[in-house]
mmCIF file of C-alpha atoms in Angstrom:
data_model
loop_
_atom_site.group_PDB
_atom_site.id
_atom_site.type_symbol
_atom_site.label_atom_id
_atom_site.label_comp_id
_atom_site.label_asym_id
_atom_site.label_seq_id
_atom_site.Cartn_x
_atom_site.Cartn_y
_atom_site.Cartn_z
ATOM 1 C CA MET A 647 -15.375 -27.306 -257.038
ATOM 2 C CA THR A 648 -12.447 -28.534 -259.129
ATOM 3 C CA THR A 649 -12.430 -31.798 -261.047
ATOM 4 C CA ALA A 650 -10.024 -33.415 -258.563
ATOM 5 C CA GLU A 651 -12.186 -32.405 -255.602
ATOM 6 C CA ARG A 652 -15.339 -33.668 -257.347
ATOM 7 C CA ALA A 653 -13.648 -37.012 -258.063
ATOM 8 C CA GLU A 654 -12.627 -37.286 -254.394
ATOM 9 C CA VAL A 655 -16.196 -36.536 -253.256
ATOM 10 C CA GLU A 656 -17.654 -39.052 -255.711
ATOM 11 C CA LEU A 657 -15.186 -41.729 -254.585
ATOM 12 C CA ALA A 658 -16.109 -41.188 -250.928
ATOM 13 C CA ASN A 659 -19.833 -41.351 -251.785
ATOM 14 C CA ARG A 660 -19.417 -44.527 -253.842
ATOM 15 C CA GLN A 661 -17.708 -46.082 -250.797
ATOM 16 C CA GLY A 662 -20.778 -45.159 -248.721
ATOM 17 C CA ARG A 663 -19.096 -42.335 -246.824
ATOM 18 C CA LEU A 664 -19.945 -38.684 -246.371
ATOM 19 C CA HIS A 665 -17.079 -36.511 -247.609
ATOM 20 C CA PRO A 666 -15.975 -33.785 -245.140
ATOM 21 C CA SER A 667 -16.874 -31.103 -247.693
ATOM 22 C CA GLN A 668 -20.490 -32.363 -247.652
ATOM 23 C CA ARG A 669 -20.985 -31.851 -243.914
ATOM 24 C CA GLY A 670 -22.368 -28.406 -244.660
ATOM 25 C CA GLN A 671 -25.248 -30.026 -246.546
ATOM 26 C CA VAL A 672 -26.297 -31.852 -243.367
ATOM 27 C CA LEU A 673 -25.486 -29.080 -240.887
ATOM 28 C CA ASP A 674 -27.115 -26.353 -242.954
ATOM 29 C CA GLY A 675 -29.086 -23.273 -241.929
ATOM 30 C CA THR A 676 -32.116 -25.368 -241.041
ATOM 31 C CA PHE A 677 -30.035 -27.348 -238.545
ATOM 32 C CA TRP A 678 -28.641 -24.228 -236.883
ATOM 33 C CA LEU A 679 -32.059 -22.569 -236.689
ATOM 34 C CA ALA A 680 -33.500 -25.688 -235.050
ATOM 35 C CA ALA A 681 -30.550 -25.834 -232.627
ATOM 36 C CA VAL A 682 -31.010 -22.191 -231.575
ATOM 37 C CA LEU A 683 -34.770 -22.649 -231.173
ATOM 38 C CA ALA A 684 -34.239 -25.822 -229.112
ATOM 39 C CA ALA A 685 -31.830 -24.040 -226.776
ATOM 40 C CA ALA A 686 -34.101 -21.004 -226.452
ATOM 41 C CA GLY A 687 -37.113 -23.248 -225.821
ATOM 42 C CA LEU A 688 -35.279 -25.144 -223.098
ATOM 43 C CA VAL A 689 -34.231 -21.925 -221.356
ATOM 44 C CA THR A 690 -37.761 -20.531 -221.650
ATOM 45 C CA ALA A 691 -39.356 -23.759 -220.377
ATOM 46 C CA VAL A 692 -37.185 -23.604 -217.263
ATOM 47 C CA ALA A 693 -37.236 -19.855 -216.691
ATOM 48 C CA LEU A 694 -40.968 -19.328 -217.239
ATOM 49 C CA PRO A 695 -42.230 -21.417 -214.286
ATOM 50 C CA VAL A 696 -39.430 -20.264 -211.984
ATOM 51 C CA THR A 697 -40.098 -16.564 -212.539
ATOM 52 C CA SER A 698 -43.860 -17.119 -212.449
ATOM 53 C CA LEU A 699 -43.702 -18.972 -209.128
ATOM 54 C CA GLU A 700 -41.428 -16.461 -207.415
ATOM 55 C CA THR A 701 -43.240 -13.302 -208.417
ATOM 56 C CA ARG A 702 -46.863 -14.379 -208.469
ATOM 57 C CA PHE A 703 -47.309 -16.860 -205.655
ATOM 58 C CA GLY A 704 -44.495 -16.338 -203.182
ATOM 59 C CA ALA A 705 -43.745 -18.954 -200.524
ATOM 60 C CA GLY A 706 -47.270 -20.366 -200.068
ATOM 61 C CA LEU A 707 -47.690 -22.465 -203.193
ATOM 62 C CA ALA A 708 -50.813 -24.581 -203.678
ATOM 63 C CA ALA A 709 -51.189 -27.514 -206.086
ATOM 64 C CA ALA A 710 -53.448 -25.533 -208.444
ATOM 65 C CA SER A 711 -50.970 -22.694 -208.690
ATOM 66 C CA LEU A 712 -48.175 -25.150 -209.543
ATOM 67 C CA VAL A 713 -50.193 -26.463 -212.494
ATOM 68 C CA ALA A 714 -50.946 -22.899 -213.603
ATOM 69 C CA ALA A 715 -47.245 -22.034 -213.472
ATOM 70 C CA LEU A 716 -46.144 -25.147 -215.381
ATOM 71 C CA GLY A 717 -48.935 -25.050 -217.998
ATOM 72 C CA PRO A 718 -47.254 -22.758 -220.550
ATOM 73 C CA ALA A 719 -43.873 -24.440 -220.096
ATOM 74 C CA VAL A 720 -44.975 -27.950 -221.100
ATOM 75 C CA PRO A 721 -45.712 -27.254 -224.818
ATOM 76 C CA ILE A 722 -42.544 -25.167 -225.090
ATOM 77 C CA LEU A 723 -40.517 -27.984 -223.548
ATOM 78 C CA ALA A 724 -42.109 -30.560 -225.885
ATOM 79 C CA LEU A 725 -41.241 -28.458 -228.941
ATOM 80 C CA ALA A 726 -37.688 -27.906 -227.686
ATOM 81 C CA CYS A 727 -37.239 -31.663 -227.132
ATOM 82 C CA TRP A 728 -38.502 -32.450 -230.641
ATOM 83 C CA LEU A 729 -36.131 -29.880 -232.202
ATOM 84 C CA ALA A 730 -33.246 -31.296 -230.144
ATOM 85 C CA PHE A 731 -34.130 -34.789 -231.398
ATOM 86 C CA VAL A 732 -34.062 -33.600 -235.024
ATOM 87 C CA CYS A 733 -30.691 -31.895 -234.461
ATOM 88 C CA GLY A 734 -29.350 -35.027 -232.787
ATOM 89 C CA ARG A 735 -30.232 -37.125 -235.833
ATOM 90 C CA ARG A 736 -28.328 -34.792 -238.120
ATOM 91 C CA LEU A 737 -25.335 -34.713 -235.785
ATOM 92 C CA ALA A 738 -25.334 -38.515 -235.672
ATOM 93 C CA ASP A 739 -25.348 -38.616 -239.485
ATOM 94 C CA VAL A 740 -22.288 -36.346 -239.594
ATOM 95 C CA ARG A 741 -20.507 -38.216 -236.788
ATOM 96 C CA GLU A 742 -20.986 -41.633 -238.412
ATOM 97 C CA GLY A 743 -20.412 -40.341 -241.923
ATOM 98 C CA ARG A 744 -22.314 -43.189 -243.577
ATOM 99 C CA LEU A 745 -24.567 -42.881 -246.604
ATOM 100 C CA VAL A 746 -27.391 -45.056 -247.892
ATOM 101 C CA ALA A 747 -27.245 -45.808 -251.613
ATOM 102 C CA ILE A 748 -30.355 -46.403 -253.709
ATOM 103 C CA THR A 749 -29.491 -47.683 -257.163
ATOM 104 C CA GLY A 750 -31.984 -48.222 -259.918
ATOM 105 C CA TRP A 751 -33.363 -47.249 -263.268
ATOM 106 C CA THR A 752 -34.307 -43.573 -263.302
ATOM 107 C CA HIS A 753 -37.666 -42.867 -264.916
ATOM 108 C CA ASP A 754 -38.351 -39.321 -266.102
ATOM 109 C CA PHE A 755 -42.106 -38.778 -266.103
ATOM 110 C CA GLY A 756 -42.030 -35.054 -266.815
ATOM 111 C CA ARG A 757 -45.394 -33.625 -265.796
ATOM 112 C CA GLN A 758 -47.200 -36.986 -265.776
ATOM 113 C CA ARG A 759 -47.862 -39.001 -262.626
ATOM 114 C CA PRO A 760 -46.103 -42.360 -262.288
ATOM 115 C CA ASP A 761 -48.444 -45.321 -262.699
ATOM 116 C CA ARG A 762 -46.665 -47.414 -260.025
ATOM 117 C CA ALA A 763 -43.692 -47.325 -257.652
ATOM 118 C CA TYR A 764 -40.230 -47.125 -259.183
ATOM 119 C CA PRO A 765 -36.813 -47.047 -257.452
ATOM 120 C CA ILE A 766 -35.967 -43.544 -258.731
ATOM 121 C CA VAL A 767 -38.382 -41.106 -260.381
ATOM 122 C CA LEU A 768 -37.891 -37.623 -261.827
ATOM 123 C CA ARG A 769 -40.937 -35.360 -261.926
ATOM 124 C CA THR A 770 -41.656 -31.826 -263.027
ATOM 125 C CA ARG A 771 -44.364 -29.566 -261.646
ATOM 126 C CA LEU A 772 -45.471 -26.086 -262.565
ATOM 127 C CA SER A 773 -45.544 -23.612 -259.710
ATOM 128 C CA LYS A 774 -47.978 -20.710 -259.411
ATOM 129 C CA GLY A 775 -45.630 -18.445 -261.342
ATOM 130 C CA LEU A 776 -45.504 -21.030 -264.146
ATOM 131 C CA ASN A 777 -41.926 -21.909 -263.271
ATOM 132 C CA GLU A 778 -40.918 -25.535 -263.531
ATOM 133 C CA GLN A 779 -39.888 -27.242 -260.317
ATOM 134 C CA TYR A 780 -37.975 -30.509 -260.460
ATOM 135 C CA PHE A 781 -38.404 -33.355 -257.969
ATOM 136 C CA LEU A 782 -36.610 -36.633 -257.374
ATOM 137 C CA VAL A 783 -38.416 -39.499 -255.650
ATOM 138 C CA ALA A 784 -36.162 -42.171 -254.136
ATOM 139 C CA GLY A 785 -36.570 -44.470 -251.160
ATOM 140 C CA GLY A 786 -40.191 -43.405 -250.719
ATOM 141 C CA LYS A 787 -39.250 -39.763 -250.144
ATOM 142 C CA GLU A 788 -39.570 -36.787 -252.481
ATOM 143 C CA PHE A 789 -36.723 -34.278 -252.795
ATOM 144 C CA ARG A 790 -36.901 -30.941 -254.558
ATOM 145 C CA LEU A 791 -33.981 -30.365 -256.901
ATOM 146 C CA TYR A 792 -32.928 -26.737 -256.784
ATOM 147 C CA ARG A 793 -31.202 -25.155 -259.740
ATOM 148 C CA LEU A 794 -28.266 -23.913 -257.681
ATOM 149 C CA SER A 795 -27.414 -27.371 -256.338
ATOM 150 C CA GLY A 796 -26.531 -28.722 -259.792
ATOM 151 C CA LEU A 797 -28.000 -32.160 -259.046
ATOM 152 C CA ARG A 798 -30.676 -31.901 -261.745
ATOM 153 C CA GLU A 799 -28.067 -31.524 -264.461
ATOM 154 C CA ARG A 800 -26.085 -34.555 -263.230
ATOM 155 C CA ILE A 801 -29.035 -36.957 -263.154
ATOM 156 C CA GLN A 802 -29.244 -38.904 -266.359
ATOM 157 C CA ALA A 803 -32.784 -40.038 -267.068
ATOM 158 C CA GLU A 804 -33.658 -43.421 -268.544
ATOM 159 C CA ARG A 805 -30.561 -45.141 -267.201
ATOM 160 C CA ASN A 806 -29.225 -46.419 -263.865
ATOM 161 C CA ASN A 807 -28.352 -43.823 -261.234
ATOM 162 C CA THR A 808 -27.362 -44.075 -257.591
ATOM 163 C CA VAL A 809 -28.940 -41.720 -255.072
ATOM 164 C CA TYR A 810 -27.032 -41.144 -251.797
ATOM 165 C CA LEU A 811 -28.991 -40.262 -248.638
ATOM 166 C CA THR A 812 -28.083 -39.837 -244.996
ATOM 167 C CA PRO A 813 -29.446 -42.827 -243.024
ATOM 168 C CA ARG A 814 -31.253 -41.049 -240.171
ATOM 169 C CA SER A 815 -32.347 -37.658 -241.444
ATOM 170 C CA LYS A 816 -32.950 -38.834 -245.043
ATOM 171 C CA LEU A 817 -31.259 -35.856 -246.698
ATOM 172 C CA LEU A 818 -30.305 -36.014 -250.371
ATOM 173 C CA ILE A 819 -26.524 -35.732 -250.593
ATOM 174 C CA ASN A 820 -25.558 -36.737 -254.118
ATOM 175 C CA VAL A 821 -26.753 -38.426 -257.298
ATOM 176 C CA LEU A 822 -24.242 -40.255 -259.516
ATOM 177 C CA PRO A 823 -24.562 -42.396 -262.636
ATOM 178 C CA ALA A 824 -24.340 -46.070 -261.692
#
C-alpha cells in the first residue's frame, strides 16, 4: 500500500467510515466459508426430508414417520440459520460502512496479566512452540495481532491510540495513534 493510499484509508477510518479497500477484511475467507456452508446446509435441510419421505414411506405417511424424516434436518437447518445470521451481520457492516472507535491510553503488559480493566491493552503470550503471540484487548474483546497484518508495529504502547472495529461483527479493522 502506498503512502497516499494509507493516508486515504486512515482519513476514512478517522471519519468513522470503512474504506472500500478494507471490505476484504470483513468479507474474508471465513465469511465465504460460512456463506457456502449456510447455503449447503439449507439445501440439505430441505432435500433430506423430501428424499427420505418419497423413497422410504411412499404415499401413506404417518405422524411418526414424519418426525423420523424431519429429525436429521432440524439441527442442520439450525446451523445453517446461525451461519446465515453471522454472514448477514458482516454484510450489514460492509453495507453501512461505519466503524466504532475506541480511544484510550494503551497499556503494554507484556507477559503479565492486567490488574484491572483498561480501555486498550497489549499482551504477549508464549505458544507451545515458544513463539510469542501478540494480543490487543479493546472494547471487552481480545484480538490476535498477526505478524503479516502489520498492526502490531503501528500500535504505540504507553500513549493514546484509537482502535477501529466494525459495529456488529466486532472485527478489528485498524489501529491508529490518537
